Coordinates of C-alpha atoms in Angstrom, one line a residue:
X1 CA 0.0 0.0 0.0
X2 CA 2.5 2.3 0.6
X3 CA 4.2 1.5 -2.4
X4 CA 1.2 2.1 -4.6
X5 CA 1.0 5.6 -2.9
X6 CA 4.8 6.3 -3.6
X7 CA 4.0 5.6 -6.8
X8 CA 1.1 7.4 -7.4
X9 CA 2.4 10.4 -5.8
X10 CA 5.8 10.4 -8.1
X11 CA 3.1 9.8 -11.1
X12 CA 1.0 12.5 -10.7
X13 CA 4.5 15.0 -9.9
X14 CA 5.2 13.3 -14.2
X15 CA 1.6 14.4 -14.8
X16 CA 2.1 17.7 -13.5
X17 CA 5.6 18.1 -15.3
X18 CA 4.4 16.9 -18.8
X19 CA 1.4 19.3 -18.2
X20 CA 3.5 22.1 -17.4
X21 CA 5.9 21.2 -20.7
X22 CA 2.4 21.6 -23.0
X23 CA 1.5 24.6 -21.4
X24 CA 5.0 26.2 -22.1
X25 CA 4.6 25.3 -25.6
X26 CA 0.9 26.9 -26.1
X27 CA 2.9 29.9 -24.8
X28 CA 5.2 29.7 -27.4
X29 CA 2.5 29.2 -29.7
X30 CA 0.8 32.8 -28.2
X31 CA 3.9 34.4 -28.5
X32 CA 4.4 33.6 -32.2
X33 CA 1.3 34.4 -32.8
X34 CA 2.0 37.5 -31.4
X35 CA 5.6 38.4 -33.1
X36 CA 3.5 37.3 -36.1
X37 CA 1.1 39.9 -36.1
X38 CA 3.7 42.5 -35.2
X39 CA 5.9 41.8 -38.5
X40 CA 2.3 42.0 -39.9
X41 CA 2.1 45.1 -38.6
X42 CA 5.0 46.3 -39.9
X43 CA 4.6 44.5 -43.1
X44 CA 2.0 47.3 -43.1
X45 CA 4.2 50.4 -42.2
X46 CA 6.8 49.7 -44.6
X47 CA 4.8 49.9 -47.4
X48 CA 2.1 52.6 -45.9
X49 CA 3.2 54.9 -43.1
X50 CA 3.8 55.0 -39.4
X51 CA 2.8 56.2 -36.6
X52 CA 2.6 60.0 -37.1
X53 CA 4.0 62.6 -35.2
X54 CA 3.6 66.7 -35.7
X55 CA 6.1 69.1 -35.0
X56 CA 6.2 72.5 -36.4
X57 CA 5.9 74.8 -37.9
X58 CA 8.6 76.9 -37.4
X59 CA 11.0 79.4 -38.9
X60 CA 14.4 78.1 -39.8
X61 CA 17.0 79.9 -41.4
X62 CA 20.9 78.2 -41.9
X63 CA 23.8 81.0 -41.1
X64 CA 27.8 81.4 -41.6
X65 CA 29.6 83.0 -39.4
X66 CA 33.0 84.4 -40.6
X67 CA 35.5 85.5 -38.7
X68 CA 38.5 87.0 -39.6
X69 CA 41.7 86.4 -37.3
X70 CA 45.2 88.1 -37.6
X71 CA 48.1 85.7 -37.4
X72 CA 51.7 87.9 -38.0
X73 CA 51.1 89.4 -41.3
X74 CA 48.9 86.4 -42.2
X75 CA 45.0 86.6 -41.9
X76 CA 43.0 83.1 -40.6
X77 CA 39.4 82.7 -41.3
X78 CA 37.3 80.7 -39.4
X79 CA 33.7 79.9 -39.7
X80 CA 30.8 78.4 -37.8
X81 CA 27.6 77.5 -39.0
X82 CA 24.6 78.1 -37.3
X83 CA 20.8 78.4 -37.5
X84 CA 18.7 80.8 -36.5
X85 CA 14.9 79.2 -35.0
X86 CA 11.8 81.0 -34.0
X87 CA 9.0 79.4 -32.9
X88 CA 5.0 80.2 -33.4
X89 CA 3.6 82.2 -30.6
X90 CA -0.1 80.0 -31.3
X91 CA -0.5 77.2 -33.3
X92 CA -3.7 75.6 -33.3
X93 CA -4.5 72.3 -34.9
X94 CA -8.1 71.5 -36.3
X95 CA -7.8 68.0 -37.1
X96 CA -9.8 65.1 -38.1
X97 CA -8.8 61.2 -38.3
X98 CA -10.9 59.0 -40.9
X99 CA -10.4 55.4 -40.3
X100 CA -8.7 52.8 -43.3
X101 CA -8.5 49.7 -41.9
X102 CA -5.7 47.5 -43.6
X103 CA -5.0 43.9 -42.9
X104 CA -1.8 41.2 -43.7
X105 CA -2.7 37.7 -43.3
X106 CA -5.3 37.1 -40.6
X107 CA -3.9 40.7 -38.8
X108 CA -6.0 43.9 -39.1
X109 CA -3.8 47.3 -38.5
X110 CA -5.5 50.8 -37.7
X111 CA -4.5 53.1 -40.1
X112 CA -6.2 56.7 -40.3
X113 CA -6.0 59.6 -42.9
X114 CA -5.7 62.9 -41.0
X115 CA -7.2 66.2 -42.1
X116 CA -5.2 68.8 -40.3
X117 CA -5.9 72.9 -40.7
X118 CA -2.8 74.4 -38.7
X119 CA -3.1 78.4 -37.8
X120 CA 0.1 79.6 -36.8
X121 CA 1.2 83.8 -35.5
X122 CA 4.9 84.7 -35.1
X123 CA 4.9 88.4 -33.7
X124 CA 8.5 88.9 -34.1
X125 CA 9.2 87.4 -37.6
X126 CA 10.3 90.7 -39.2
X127 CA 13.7 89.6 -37.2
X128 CA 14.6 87.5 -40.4
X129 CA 14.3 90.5 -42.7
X130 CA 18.3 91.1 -41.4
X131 CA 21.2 89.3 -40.9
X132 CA 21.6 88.4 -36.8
X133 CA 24.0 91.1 -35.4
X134 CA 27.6 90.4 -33.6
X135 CA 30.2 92.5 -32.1
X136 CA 31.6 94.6 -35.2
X137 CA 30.2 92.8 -37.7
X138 CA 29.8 93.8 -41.2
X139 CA 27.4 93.3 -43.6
X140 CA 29.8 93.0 -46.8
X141 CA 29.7 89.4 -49.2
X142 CA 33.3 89.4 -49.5
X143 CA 35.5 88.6 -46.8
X144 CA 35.9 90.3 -43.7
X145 CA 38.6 92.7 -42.5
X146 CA 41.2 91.7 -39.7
X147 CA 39.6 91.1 -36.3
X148 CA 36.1 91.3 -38.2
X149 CA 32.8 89.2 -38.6
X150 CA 31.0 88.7 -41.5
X151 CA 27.4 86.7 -40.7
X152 CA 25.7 85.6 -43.9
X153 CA 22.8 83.8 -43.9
X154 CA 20.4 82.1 -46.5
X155 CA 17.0 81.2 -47.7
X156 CA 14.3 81.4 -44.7
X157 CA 12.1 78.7 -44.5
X158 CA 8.7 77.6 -43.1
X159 CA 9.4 74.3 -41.7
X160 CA 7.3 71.5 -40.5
X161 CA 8.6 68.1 -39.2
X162 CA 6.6 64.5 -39.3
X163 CA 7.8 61.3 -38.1
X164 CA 7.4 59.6 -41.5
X165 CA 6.6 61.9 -44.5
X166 CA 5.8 58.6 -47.2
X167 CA 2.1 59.3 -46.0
X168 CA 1.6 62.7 -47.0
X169 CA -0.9 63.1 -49.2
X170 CA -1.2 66.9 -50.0
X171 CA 0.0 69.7 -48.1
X172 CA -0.3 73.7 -49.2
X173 CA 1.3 76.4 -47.2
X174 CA 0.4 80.2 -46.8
X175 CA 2.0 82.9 -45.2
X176 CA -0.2 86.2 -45.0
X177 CA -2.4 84.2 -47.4
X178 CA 0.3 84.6 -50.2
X179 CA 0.5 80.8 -51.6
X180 CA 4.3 79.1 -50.9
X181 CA 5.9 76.4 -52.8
X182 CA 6.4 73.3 -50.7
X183 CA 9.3 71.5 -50.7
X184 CA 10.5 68.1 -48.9
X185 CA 12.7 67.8 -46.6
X186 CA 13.4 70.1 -43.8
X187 CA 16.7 72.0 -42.7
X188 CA 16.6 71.0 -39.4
X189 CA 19.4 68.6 -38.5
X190 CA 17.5 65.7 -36.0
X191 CA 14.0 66.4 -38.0
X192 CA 15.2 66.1 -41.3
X193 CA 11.9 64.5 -42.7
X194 CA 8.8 66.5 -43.3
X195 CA 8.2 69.6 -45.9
X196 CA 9.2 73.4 -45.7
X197 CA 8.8 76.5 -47.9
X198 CA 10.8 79.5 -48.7
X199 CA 9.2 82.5 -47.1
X200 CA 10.4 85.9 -48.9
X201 CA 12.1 87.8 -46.4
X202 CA 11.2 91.1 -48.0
X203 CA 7.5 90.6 -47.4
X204 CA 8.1 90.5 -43.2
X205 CA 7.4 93.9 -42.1
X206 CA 8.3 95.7 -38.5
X207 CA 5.5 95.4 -36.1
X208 CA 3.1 93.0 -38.5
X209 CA 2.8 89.3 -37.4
X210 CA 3.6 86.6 -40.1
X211 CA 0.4 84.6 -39.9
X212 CA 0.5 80.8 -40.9
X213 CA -2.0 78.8 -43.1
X214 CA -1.3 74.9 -43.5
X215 CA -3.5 72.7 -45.0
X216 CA -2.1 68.9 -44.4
X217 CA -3.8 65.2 -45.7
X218 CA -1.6 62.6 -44.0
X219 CA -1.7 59.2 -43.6
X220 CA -0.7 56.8 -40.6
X221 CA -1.2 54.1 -38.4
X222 CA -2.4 53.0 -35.1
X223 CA -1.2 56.7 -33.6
X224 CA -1.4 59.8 -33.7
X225 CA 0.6 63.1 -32.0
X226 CA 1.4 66.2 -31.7
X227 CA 4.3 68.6 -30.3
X228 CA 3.5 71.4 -28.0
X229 CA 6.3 73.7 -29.0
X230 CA 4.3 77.1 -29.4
X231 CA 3.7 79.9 -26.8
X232 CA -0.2 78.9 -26.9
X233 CA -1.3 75.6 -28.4
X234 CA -4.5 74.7 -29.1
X235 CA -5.4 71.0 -30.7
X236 CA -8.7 69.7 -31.9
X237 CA -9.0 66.2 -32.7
X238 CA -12.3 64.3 -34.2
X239 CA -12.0 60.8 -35.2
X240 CA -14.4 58.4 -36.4
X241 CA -12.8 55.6 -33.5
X242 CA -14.9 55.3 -30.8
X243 CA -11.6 53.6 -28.7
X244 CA -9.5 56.5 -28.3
X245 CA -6.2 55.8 -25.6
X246 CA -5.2 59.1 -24.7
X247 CA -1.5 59.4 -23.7
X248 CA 1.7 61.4 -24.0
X249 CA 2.5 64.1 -21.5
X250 CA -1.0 65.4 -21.6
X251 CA -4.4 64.3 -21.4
X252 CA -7.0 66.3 -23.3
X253 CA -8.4 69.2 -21.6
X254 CA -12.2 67.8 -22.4
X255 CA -13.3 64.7 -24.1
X256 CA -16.1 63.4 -26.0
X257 CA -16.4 59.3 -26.8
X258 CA -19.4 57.8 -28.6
X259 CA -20.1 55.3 -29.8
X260 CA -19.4 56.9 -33.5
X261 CA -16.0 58.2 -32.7
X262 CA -14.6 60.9 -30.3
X263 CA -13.9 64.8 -30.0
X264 CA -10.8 65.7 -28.0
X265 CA -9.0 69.2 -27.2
X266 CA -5.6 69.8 -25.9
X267 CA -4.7 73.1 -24.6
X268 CA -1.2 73.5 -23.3
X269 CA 0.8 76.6 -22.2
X270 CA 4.5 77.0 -22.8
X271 CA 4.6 77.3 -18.8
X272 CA 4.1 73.6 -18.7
X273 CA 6.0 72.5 -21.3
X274 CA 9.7 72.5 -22.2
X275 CA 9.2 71.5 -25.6
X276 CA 10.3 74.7 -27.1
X277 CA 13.4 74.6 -25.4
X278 CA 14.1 71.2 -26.3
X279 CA 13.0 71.7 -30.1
X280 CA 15.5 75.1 -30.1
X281 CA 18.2 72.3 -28.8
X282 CA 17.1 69.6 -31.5
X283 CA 16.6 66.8 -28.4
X284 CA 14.7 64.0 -29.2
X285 CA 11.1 63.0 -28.7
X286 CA 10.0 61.7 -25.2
X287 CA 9.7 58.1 -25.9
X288 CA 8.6 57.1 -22.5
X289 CA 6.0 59.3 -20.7
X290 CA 5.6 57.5 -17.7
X291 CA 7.0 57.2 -14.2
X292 CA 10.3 55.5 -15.2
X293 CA 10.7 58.5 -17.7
X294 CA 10.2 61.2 -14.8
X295 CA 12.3 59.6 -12.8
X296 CA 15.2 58.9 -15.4
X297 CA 14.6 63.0 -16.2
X298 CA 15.0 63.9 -12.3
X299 CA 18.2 61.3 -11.9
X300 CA 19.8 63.2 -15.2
X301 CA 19.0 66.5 -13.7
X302 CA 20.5 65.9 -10.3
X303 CA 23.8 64.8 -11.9
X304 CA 24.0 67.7 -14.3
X305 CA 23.0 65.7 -17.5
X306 CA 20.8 67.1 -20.3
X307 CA 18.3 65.1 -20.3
X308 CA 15.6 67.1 -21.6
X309 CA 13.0 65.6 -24.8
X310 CA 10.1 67.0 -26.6
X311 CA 6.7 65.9 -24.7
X312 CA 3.8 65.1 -26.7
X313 CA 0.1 64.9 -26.6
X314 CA -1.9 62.7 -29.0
X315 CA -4.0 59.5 -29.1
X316 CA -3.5 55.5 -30.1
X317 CA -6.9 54.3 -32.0
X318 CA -6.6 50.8 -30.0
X319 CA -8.6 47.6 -30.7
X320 CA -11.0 47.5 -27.6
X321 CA -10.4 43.6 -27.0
X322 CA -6.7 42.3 -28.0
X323 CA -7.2 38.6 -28.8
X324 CA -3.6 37.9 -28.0
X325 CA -3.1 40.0 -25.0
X326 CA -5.8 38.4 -24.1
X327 CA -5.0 34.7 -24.7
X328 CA -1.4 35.0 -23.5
X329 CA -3.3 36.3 -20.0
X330 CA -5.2 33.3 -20.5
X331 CA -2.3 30.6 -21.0
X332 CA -0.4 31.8 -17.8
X333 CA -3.6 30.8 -15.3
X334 CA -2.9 27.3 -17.1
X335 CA -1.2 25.5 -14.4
X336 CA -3.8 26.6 -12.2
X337 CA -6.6 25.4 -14.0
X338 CA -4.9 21.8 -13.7
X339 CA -3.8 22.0 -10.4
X340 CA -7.4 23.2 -9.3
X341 CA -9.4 20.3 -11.6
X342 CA -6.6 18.1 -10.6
X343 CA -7.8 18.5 -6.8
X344 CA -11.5 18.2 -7.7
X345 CA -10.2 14.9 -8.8
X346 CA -8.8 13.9 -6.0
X347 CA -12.3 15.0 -3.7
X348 CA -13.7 12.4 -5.9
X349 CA -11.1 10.2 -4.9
X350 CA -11.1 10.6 -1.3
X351 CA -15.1 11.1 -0.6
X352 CA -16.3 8.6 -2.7
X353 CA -13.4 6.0 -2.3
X354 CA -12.5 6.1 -5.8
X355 CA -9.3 5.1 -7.8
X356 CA -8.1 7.4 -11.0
X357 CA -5.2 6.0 -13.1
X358 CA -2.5 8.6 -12.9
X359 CA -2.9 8.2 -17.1
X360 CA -7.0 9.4 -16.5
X361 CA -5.5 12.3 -14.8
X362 CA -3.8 13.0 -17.8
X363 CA -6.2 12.8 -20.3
X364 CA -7.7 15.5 -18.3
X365 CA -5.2 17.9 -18.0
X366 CA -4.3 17.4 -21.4
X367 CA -8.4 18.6 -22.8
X368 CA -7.6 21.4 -20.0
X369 CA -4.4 22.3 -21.8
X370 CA -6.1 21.8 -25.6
X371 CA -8.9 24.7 -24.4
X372 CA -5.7 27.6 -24.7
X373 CA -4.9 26.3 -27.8
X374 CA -8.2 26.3 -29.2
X375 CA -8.8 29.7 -28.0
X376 CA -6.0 31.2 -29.9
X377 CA -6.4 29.4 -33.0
X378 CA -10.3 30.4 -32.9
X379 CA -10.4 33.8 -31.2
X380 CA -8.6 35.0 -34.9
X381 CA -11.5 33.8 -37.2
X382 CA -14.5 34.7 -34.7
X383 CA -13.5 37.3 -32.3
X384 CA -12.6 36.4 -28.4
X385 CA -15.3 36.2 -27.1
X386 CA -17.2 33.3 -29.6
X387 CA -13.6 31.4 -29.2
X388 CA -14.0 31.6 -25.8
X389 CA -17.6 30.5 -25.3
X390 CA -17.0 27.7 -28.1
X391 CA -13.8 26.2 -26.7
X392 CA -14.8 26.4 -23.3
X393 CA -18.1 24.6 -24.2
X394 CA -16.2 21.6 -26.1
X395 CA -13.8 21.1 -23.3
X396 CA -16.4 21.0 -20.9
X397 CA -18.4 18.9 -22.9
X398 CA -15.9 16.4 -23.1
X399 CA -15.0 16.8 -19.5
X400 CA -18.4 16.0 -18.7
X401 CA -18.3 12.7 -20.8
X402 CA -14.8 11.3 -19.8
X403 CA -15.7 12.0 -15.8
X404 CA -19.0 10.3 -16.0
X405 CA -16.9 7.1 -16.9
X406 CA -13.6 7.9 -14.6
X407 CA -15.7 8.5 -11.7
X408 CA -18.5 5.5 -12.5
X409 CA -21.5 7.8 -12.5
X410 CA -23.4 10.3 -14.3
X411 CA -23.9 11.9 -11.1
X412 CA -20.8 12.6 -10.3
X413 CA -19.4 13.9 -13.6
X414 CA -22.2 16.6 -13.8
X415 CA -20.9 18.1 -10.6
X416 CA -17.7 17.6 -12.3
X417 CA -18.4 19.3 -15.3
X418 CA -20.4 22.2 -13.6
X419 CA -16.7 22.9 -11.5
X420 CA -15.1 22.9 -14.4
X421 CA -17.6 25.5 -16.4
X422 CA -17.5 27.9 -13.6
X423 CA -13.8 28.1 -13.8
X424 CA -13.8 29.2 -17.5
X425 CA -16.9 31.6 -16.4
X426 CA -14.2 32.8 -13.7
X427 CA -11.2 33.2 -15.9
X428 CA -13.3 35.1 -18.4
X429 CA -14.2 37.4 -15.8
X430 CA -10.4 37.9 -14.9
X431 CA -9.6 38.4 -18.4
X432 CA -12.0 41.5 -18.8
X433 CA -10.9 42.8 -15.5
X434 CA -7.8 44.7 -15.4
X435 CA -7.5 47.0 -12.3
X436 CA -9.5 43.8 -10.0
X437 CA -8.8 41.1 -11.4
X438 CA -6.0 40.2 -8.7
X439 CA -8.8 41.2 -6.0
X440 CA -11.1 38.8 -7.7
X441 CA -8.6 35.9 -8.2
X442 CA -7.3 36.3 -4.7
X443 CA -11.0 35.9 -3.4
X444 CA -11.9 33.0 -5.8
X445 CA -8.5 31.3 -4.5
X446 CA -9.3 31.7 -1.4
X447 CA -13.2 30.7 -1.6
X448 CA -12.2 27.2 -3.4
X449 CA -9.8 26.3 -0.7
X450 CA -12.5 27.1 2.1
X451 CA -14.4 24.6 -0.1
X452 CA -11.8 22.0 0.2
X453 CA -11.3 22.2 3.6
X454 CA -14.7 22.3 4.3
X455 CA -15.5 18.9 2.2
X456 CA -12.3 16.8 3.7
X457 CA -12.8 18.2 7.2
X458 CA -14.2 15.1 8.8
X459 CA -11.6 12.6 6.6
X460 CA -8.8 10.4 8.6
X461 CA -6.1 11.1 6.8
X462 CA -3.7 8.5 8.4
X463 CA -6.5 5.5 7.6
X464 CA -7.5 6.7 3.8
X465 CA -6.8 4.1 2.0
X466 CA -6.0 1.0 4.5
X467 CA -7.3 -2.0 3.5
X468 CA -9.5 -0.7 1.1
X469 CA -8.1 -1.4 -2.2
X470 CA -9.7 -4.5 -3.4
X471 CA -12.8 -3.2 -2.1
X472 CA -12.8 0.0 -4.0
X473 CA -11.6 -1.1 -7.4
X474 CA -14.4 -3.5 -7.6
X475 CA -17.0 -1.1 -6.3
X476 CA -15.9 1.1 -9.1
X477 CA -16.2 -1.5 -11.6
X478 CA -19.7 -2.8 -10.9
X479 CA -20.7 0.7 -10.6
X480 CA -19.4 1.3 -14.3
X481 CA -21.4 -1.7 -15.7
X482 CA -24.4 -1.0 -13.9
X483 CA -24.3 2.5 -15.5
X484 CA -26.2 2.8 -18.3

């Protein structure tokens, strides 16, 4: 007897292992399923457009700086190269997403087309009319005199900057509604990629403002943003998505979801931004907006570093249920499904003085384990939630039949069966829950283990099992034939 229970006990640990081994490679499965749908994804961007990001517009203009340096009765000239940058005191973005839905394969992407009216005022433009001043500089085209600085400068341009230009559609520029030629490309060294126009120098007048009109059709995918590099900026976005995730540095100011789409404003102050600084600096984009980002900026500050990025405010049109998020959450409360069924089992075993093969206990983890797998493969032909309700039905199904034999009644496989479908009800619940679904998980935990305790509190745990083995294999035998 105690053999058989060493036994037993070491068979069900090589259940349990092999289990474990198939769940691992249903995860695998998930997470190729996943990498697929990203390469899909980009699949998608390389041929289309990214995700887009707007920065601009601004005024750029590129300058030489000459200097001219005596050395004996030998002059030395040395230059540096500079550009001069003035950004918008408002810009204000009216802007409105349609939706274009592309797919690769079995993978759907979210791409938009954005129609973007930008107003733009910079008060102090007539700046650019002159060369920037120096210390005894001269305004001469040939070289300068000993211990004298010549600045020349060249074409001014309106520039605007986007994180990936291939989806431009159309784009027209005024300035003081006088039309300007686009061109692509920008001057700016780290945004290099976007359009500009020449802006006629002559035309910028002392004490007028140089008043910006751009008219933008652009195509991206999955998100959307924009830079807050003005004095005053003002964005309006409308989209046709009614699953808007708001993010960047800044939320919208007011919000509007429907079920049709959703109406969003931003309106940020240069007193809560440093993006014009960093812009003026040509720092990057803030990648990471979060916590870890804050605190990275604060550690950089404290040691002296320049750490500083340009924040942005924007949206990601989002899929409202992720079928592979979704079923990788799944997959990893796996071994807890078998441990749990794998226990109700055993209650069976113990209360009704039963005997299941290690192999039986098997089979049943194994239709446990083929439910994840069905609910991947599913879930991308019919949505989640028709996988789910299907591949939780056949596993219970089949549950239901195989325990009505294992356990030699009808009666007890039913109760069986019913454990087993309010599992799956539970994990479904988990899987839509986000903020409680520890909470709930914790509770259910702890509410099946009062159960367990509860049902085994009156069994002798030293005499289960003594001299009952003949008995109970042929009780369970003439219970299976006399089973319909």
């Amino acid at each position: 007897m105690k053999h058989q229970r060493i036994f037993k006990t070491v068979s069900l640990l090589i259940v349990l292992a092999l289990l474990m081994l198939g769940l691992n490679i249903i995860q695998d499965v998930v997470r190729d399923r996943i990498n697929n749908r990203e390469y899909a994804v980009q699949s998608v961007v390389s041929s289309l457009a990214g995700s887009q990001t707007l920065i601009g517009p601004a005024l750029v203009q590129s300058c030489t700086e000459t200097t001219a340096i005596p050395n004996g009765k030998k002059i030395e000239y040395t230059t540096r190269e500079f550009q001069r940058q003035l950004l918008p005191d408002s810009v204000h973005h009216n802007a409105n997403a349609t939706m274009e839905e592309r797919a690769r394969g079995l993978h759907r992407v979210n791409a938009y087309v954005l129609h973007d009216q930008i107003q733009a005022s910079f008060s102090n433009a007539e700046q650019f009319a002159q060369p920037p001043g120096s210390g005894g500089s001269e305004r001469l085209s040939k070289s300068p005199a000993a211990g004298k600085t010549v600045v020349s400068c060249e074409k001014l341009y309106l520039t605007f900057a986007l994180s990936d230009p291939r989806g431009i559609r159309s784009a027209t520029m005024q300035a003081n509604d006088k039309e300007l030629s686009v061109e692509t490309g920008t001057s700016l060294q780290r945004y290099s990629k976007g359009i500009q126009a020449e802006v006629n120098t002559s035309a910028l007048k002392k004490g007028e403002p140089l008043n910006i009109s751009l008219k933008l059709q652009l195509l991206g995918t999955e998100r959307l943003a924009f830079t807050p590099i003005a004095t005053e900026n003002k964005v309006t976005l409308t989209a046709d998505w009614p699953h808007p995730s708001f993010g960047g540095s800044f939320l919208p100011t007011r919000r509007e979801v429907t079920n049709n789409g959703f109406t969003a404003d931003w309106e940020i102050s240069s007193l809560a931004t440093s993006s014009s600084t960093a812009f003026n600096r040509q720092q990057p984009l803030c990648v990471d907006q979060g916590n870890l980002a804050f605190a990275h900026t604060m550690n950089a500050a404290a040691s002296g570093e320049d750490d500083s990025c340009i924040e942005t405010m924007g949206t990601e049109f989002v899929n409202p249920v992720n079928i592979y998020s979704l079923s990788e959450r799944a997959t990893k409360y796996g071994l807890l499904f078998v441990v749990l069924t794998f226990v109700a089992v055993g209650l069976f075993e113990v209360l009704k003085k039963l005997r299941v093969h290690p192999v039986q206990y098997l089979l049943v983890g194994t239709a446990l384990c083929s439910f994840f797998l069905l609910l991947i493969s599913l879930s991308e032909h019919l949505g989640f939630a028709t996988a789910y309700a299907i591949a939780a039905s056949a596993c219970v199904a089949l549950l239901a039949f195989y325990a009505s034999h294992i356990l030699g009644s009808i009666r007890r496989g039913l109760p069986f069966a019913a454990a087993i479908a309010a599992l799956y009800g539970l994990l479904f619940v988990l899987l839509q829950l986000e903020q409680t679904a520890l909470v709930v998980g914790s509770i259910a935990l702890f509410a099946v283990l009062t159960l367990v305790m509860i049902c085994t509190r009156r069994v002798d745990w030293y005499a289960f099992g003594q001299g009952t083995d003949a008995k109970s294999a042929t009780q369970a035998i003439s219970i299976q034939e006399q089973e319909p």
